PDB file of C-alpha atoms and ligand atoms in Angstrom:
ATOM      1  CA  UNK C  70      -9.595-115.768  98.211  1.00 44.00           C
ATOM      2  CA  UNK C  71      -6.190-115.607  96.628  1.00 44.00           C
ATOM      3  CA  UNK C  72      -6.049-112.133  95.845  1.00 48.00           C
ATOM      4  CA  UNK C  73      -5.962-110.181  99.125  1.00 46.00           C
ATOM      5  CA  UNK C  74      -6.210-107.000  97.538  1.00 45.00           C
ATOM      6  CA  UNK C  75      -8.649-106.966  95.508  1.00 49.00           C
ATOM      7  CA  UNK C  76     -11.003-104.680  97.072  1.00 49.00           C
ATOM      8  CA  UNK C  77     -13.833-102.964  95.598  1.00 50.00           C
ATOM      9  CA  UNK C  78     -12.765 -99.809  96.996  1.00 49.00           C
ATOM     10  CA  UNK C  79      -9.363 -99.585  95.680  1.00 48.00           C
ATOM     11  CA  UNK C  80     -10.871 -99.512  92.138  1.00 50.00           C
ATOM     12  CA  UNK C  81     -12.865 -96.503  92.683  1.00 55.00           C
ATOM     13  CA  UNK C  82     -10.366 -94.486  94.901  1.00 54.00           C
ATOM     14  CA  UNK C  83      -8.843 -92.849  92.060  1.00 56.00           C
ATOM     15  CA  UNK C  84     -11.403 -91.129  90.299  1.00 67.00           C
ATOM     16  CA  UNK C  85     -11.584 -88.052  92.593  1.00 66.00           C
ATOM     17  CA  UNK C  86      -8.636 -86.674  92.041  1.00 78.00           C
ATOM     18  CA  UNK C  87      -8.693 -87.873  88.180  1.00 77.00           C
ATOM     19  CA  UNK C  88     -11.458 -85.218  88.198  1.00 77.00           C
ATOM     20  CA  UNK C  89     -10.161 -82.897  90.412  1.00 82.00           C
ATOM     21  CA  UNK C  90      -7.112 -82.706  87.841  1.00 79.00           C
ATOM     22  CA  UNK C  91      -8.845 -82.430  84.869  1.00 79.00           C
ATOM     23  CA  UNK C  92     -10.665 -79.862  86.859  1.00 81.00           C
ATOM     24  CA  UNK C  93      -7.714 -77.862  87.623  1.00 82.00           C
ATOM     25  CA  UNK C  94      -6.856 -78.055  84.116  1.00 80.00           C
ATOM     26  CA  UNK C  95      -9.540 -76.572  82.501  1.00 82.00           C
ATOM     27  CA  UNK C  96      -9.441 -73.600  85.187  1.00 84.00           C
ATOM     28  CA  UNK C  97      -5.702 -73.512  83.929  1.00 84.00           C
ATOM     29  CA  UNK C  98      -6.540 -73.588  80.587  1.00 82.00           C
ATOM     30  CA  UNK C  99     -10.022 -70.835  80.937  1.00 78.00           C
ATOM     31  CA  UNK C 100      -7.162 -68.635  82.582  1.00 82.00           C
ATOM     32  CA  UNK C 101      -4.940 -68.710  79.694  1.00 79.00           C
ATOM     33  CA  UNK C 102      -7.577 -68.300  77.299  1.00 79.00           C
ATOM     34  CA  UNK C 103      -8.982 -65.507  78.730  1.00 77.00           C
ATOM     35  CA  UNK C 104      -5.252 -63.874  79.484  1.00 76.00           C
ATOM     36  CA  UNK C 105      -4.584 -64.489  75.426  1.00 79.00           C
ATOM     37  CA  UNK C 106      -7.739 -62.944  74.616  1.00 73.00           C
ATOM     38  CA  UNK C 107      -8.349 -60.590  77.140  1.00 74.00           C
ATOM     39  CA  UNK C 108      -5.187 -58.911  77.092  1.00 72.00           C
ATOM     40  CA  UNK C 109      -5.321 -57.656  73.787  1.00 69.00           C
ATOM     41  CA  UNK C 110      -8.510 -56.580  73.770  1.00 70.00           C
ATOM     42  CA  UNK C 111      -8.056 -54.324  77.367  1.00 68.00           C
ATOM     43  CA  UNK C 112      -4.912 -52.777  75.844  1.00 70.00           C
ATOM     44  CA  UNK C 113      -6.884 -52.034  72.776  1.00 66.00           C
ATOM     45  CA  UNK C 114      -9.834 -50.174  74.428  1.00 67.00           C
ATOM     46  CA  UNK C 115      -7.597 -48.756  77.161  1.00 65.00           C
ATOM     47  CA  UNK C 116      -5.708 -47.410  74.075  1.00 60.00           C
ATOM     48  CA  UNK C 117      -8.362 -46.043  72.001  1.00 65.00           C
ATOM     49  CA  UNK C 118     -10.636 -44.529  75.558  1.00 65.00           C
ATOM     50  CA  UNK C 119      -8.359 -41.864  76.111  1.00 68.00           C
ATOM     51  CA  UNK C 120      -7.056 -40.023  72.866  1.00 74.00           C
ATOM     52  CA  UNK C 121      -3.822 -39.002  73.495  1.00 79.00           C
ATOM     53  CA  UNK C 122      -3.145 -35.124  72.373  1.00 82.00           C
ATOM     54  CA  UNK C 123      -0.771 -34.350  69.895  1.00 93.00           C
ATOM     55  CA  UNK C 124       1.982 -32.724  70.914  1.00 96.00           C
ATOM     56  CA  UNK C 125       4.359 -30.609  68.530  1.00 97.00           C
ATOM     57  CA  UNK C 126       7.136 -28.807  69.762  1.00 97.00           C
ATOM     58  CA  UNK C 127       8.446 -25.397  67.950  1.00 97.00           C
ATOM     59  CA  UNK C 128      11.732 -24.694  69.236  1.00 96.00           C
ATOM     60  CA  UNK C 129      11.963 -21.503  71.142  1.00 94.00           C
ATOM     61  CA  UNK C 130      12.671 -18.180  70.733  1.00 92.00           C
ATOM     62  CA  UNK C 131       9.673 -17.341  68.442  1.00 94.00           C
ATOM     63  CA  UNK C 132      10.740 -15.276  65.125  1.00 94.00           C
ATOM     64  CA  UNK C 133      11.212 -11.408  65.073  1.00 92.00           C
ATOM     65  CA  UNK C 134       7.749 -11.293  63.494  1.00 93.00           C
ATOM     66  CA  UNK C 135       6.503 -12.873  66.900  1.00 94.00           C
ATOM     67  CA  UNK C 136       4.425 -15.741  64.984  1.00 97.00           C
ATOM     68  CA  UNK C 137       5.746 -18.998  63.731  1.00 97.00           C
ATOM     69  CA  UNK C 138       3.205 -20.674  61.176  1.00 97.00           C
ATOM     70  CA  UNK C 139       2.740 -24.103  61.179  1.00 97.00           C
ATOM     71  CA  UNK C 140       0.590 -26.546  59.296  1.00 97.00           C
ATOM     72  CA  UNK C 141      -2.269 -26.454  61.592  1.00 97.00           C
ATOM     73  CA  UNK C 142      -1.962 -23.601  63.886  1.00 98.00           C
ATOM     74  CA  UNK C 143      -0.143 -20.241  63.856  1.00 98.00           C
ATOM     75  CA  UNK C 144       1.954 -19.767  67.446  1.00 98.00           C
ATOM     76  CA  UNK C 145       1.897 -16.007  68.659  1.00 97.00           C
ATOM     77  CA  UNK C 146       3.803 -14.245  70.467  1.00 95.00           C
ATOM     78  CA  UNK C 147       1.923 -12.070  73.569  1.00 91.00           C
ATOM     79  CA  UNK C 148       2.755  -8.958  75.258  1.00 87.00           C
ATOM     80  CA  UNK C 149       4.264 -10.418  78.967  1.00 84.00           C
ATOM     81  CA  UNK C 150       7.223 -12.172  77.556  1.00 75.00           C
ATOM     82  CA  UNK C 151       7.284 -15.007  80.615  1.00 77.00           C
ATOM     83  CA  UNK C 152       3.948 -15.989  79.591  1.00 88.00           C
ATOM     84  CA  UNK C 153       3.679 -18.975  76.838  1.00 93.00           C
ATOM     85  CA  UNK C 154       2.159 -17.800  73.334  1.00 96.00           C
ATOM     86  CA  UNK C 155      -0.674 -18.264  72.032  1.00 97.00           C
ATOM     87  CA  UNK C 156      -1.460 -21.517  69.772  1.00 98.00           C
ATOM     88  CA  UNK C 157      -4.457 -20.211  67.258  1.00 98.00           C
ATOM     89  CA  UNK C 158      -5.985 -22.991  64.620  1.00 98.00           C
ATOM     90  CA  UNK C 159      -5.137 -22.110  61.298  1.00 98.00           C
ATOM     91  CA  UNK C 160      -8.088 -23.445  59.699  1.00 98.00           C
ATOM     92  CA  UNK C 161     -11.248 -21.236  59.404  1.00 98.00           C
ATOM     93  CA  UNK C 162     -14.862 -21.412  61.048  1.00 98.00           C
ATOM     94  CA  UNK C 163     -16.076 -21.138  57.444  1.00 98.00           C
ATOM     95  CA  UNK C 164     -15.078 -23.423  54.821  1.00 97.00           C
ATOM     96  CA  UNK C 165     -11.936 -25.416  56.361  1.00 97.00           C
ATOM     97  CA  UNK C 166      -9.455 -23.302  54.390  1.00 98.00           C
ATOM     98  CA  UNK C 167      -5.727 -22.305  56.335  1.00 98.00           C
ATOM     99  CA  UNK C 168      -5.839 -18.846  57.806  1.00 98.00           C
ATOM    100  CA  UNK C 169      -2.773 -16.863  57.763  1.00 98.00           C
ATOM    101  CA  UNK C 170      -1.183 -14.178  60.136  1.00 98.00           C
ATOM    102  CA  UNK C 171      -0.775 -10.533  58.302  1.00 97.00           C
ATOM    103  CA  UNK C 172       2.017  -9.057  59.667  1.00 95.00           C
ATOM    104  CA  UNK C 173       1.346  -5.824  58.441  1.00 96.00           C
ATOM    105  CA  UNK C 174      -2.289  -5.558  59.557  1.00 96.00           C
ATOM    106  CA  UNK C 175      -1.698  -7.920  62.908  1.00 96.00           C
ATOM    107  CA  UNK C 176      -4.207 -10.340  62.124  1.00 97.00           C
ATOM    108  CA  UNK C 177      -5.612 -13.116  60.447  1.00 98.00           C
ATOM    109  CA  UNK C 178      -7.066 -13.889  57.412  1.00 98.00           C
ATOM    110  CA  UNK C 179      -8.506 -16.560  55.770  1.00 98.00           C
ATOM    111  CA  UNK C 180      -7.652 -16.438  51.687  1.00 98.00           C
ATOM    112  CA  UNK C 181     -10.547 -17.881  50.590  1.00 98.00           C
ATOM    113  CA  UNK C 182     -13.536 -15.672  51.732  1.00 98.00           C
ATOM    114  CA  UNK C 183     -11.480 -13.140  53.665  1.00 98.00           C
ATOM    115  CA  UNK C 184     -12.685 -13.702  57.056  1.00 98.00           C
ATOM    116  CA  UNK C 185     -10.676 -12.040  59.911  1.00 98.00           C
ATOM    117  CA  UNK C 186      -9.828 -12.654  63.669  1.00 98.00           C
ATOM    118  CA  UNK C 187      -7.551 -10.857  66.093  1.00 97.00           C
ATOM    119  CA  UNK C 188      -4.174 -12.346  66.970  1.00 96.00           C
ATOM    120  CA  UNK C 189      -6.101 -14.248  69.539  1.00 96.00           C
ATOM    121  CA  UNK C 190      -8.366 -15.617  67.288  1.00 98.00           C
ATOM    122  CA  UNK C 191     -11.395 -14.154  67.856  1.00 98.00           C
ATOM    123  CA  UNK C 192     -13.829 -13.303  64.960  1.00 98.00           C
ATOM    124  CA  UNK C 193     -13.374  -9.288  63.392  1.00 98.00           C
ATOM    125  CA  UNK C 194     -15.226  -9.550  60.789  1.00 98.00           C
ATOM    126  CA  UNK C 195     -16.441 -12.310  57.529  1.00 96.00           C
ATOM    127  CA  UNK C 196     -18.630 -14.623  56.787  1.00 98.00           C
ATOM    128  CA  UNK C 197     -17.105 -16.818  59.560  1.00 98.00           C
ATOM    129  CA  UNK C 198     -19.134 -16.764  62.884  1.00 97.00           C
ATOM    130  CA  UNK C 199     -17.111 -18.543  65.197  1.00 98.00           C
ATOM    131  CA  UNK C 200     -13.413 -17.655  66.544  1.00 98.00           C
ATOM    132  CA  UNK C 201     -10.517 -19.876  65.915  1.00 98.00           C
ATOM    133  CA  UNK C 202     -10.252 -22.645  68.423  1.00 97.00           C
ATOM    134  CA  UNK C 203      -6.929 -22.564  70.773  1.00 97.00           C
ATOM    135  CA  UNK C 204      -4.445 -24.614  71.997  1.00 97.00           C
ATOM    136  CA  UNK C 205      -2.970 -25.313  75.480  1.00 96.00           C
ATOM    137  CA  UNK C 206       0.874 -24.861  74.751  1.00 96.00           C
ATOM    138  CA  UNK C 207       3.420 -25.505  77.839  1.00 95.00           C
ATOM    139  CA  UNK C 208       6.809 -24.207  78.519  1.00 94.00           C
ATOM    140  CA  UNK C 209      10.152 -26.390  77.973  1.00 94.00           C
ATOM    141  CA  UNK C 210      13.469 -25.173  80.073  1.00 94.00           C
ATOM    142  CA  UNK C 211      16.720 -25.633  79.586  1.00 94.00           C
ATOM    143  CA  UNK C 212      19.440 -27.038  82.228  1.00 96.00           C
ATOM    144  CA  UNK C 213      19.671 -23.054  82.914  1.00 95.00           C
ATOM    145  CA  UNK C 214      16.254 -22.132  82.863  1.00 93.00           C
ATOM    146  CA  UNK C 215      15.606 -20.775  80.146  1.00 92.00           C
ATOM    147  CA  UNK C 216      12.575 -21.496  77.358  1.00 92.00           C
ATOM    148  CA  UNK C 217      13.892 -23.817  75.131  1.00 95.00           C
ATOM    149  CA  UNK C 218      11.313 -24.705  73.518  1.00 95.00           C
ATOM    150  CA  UNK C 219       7.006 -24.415  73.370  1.00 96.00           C
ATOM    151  CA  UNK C 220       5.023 -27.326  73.616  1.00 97.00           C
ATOM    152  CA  UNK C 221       1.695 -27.172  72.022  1.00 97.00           C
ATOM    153  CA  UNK C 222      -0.609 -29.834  72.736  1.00 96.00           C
ATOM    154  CA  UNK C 223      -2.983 -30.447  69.870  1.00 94.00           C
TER     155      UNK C 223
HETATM  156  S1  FES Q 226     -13.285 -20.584  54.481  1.00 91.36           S
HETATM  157 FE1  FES Q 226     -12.437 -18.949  55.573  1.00 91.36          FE
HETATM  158  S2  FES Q 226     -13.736 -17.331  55.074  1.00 91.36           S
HETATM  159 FE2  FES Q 226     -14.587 -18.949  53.995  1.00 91.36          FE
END
């Protein structure tokens, strides 16, 4: 009787919300975790999904012999001089072993078991039976223009 406000109700009213924020805190929290965990994990497949090609660029113009040799593919020079030129594989359909332009003979050979394939890279003659793969290789300007540079995409 002397303690107006001691209602049953009042003692109950705040569990509700007491929930509701614990609630709203493990949402927050599930959000975070999955944002932490998640993240990584997208970037990491997104990364690995699409393999990004290689790209080398050999500085243009080409040398008087009209190939440049590189490590893993030989760039040639072709006939219509606006067109880009050619990016051959250097290593064989045979064994694996690094083919070689002949300047002398205009084409290539592998050392090892003397395979042979035109400047384009397609099989002449050798134990070998497939041509050397290719490579897409795009055109770099200059400010004026001019081919600056070839961009083969490995
Ligand atoms: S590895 Fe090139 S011919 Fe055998």
């Amino acid at each position: 009787m002397s303690h107006s406000g001691h209602h049953p109700s009042s003692g109950q009213a705040p569990q509700p919300q007491r929930r509701q924020v614990v609630m709203r805190g493990l949402q927050w929290l599930g959000a975070v975790m999955a944002a932490v965990f998640l993240y990584p994990l997208l970037r990491f497949t997104g990364h690995r999904i699409p393999p990004k090609p290689r790209l080398v660029e050999v500085p243009a113009p080409l040398p008087l012999s009209g190939v440049h040799t590189h490590h893993d593919f030989l760039l040639i020079k072709v006939e219509d001089a606006s067109k880009a030129p050619l990016a051959v594989s250097r290593i064989c359909t045979h064994l694996g072993c690094r083919v070689n332009f002949q300047q002398d003979r205009q084409l290539i050979e592998c050392p090892c078991h003397q395979s042979r394939f035109t400047p384009g890279g397609e099989r002449i003659s050798g134990p070998a039976q497939r041509n050397l793969p290719t490579y897409e290789v795009s055109l770099k300007h200059d400010a004026e223009g001019r081919v600056s540079a070839y961009v083969v995409h490995l």
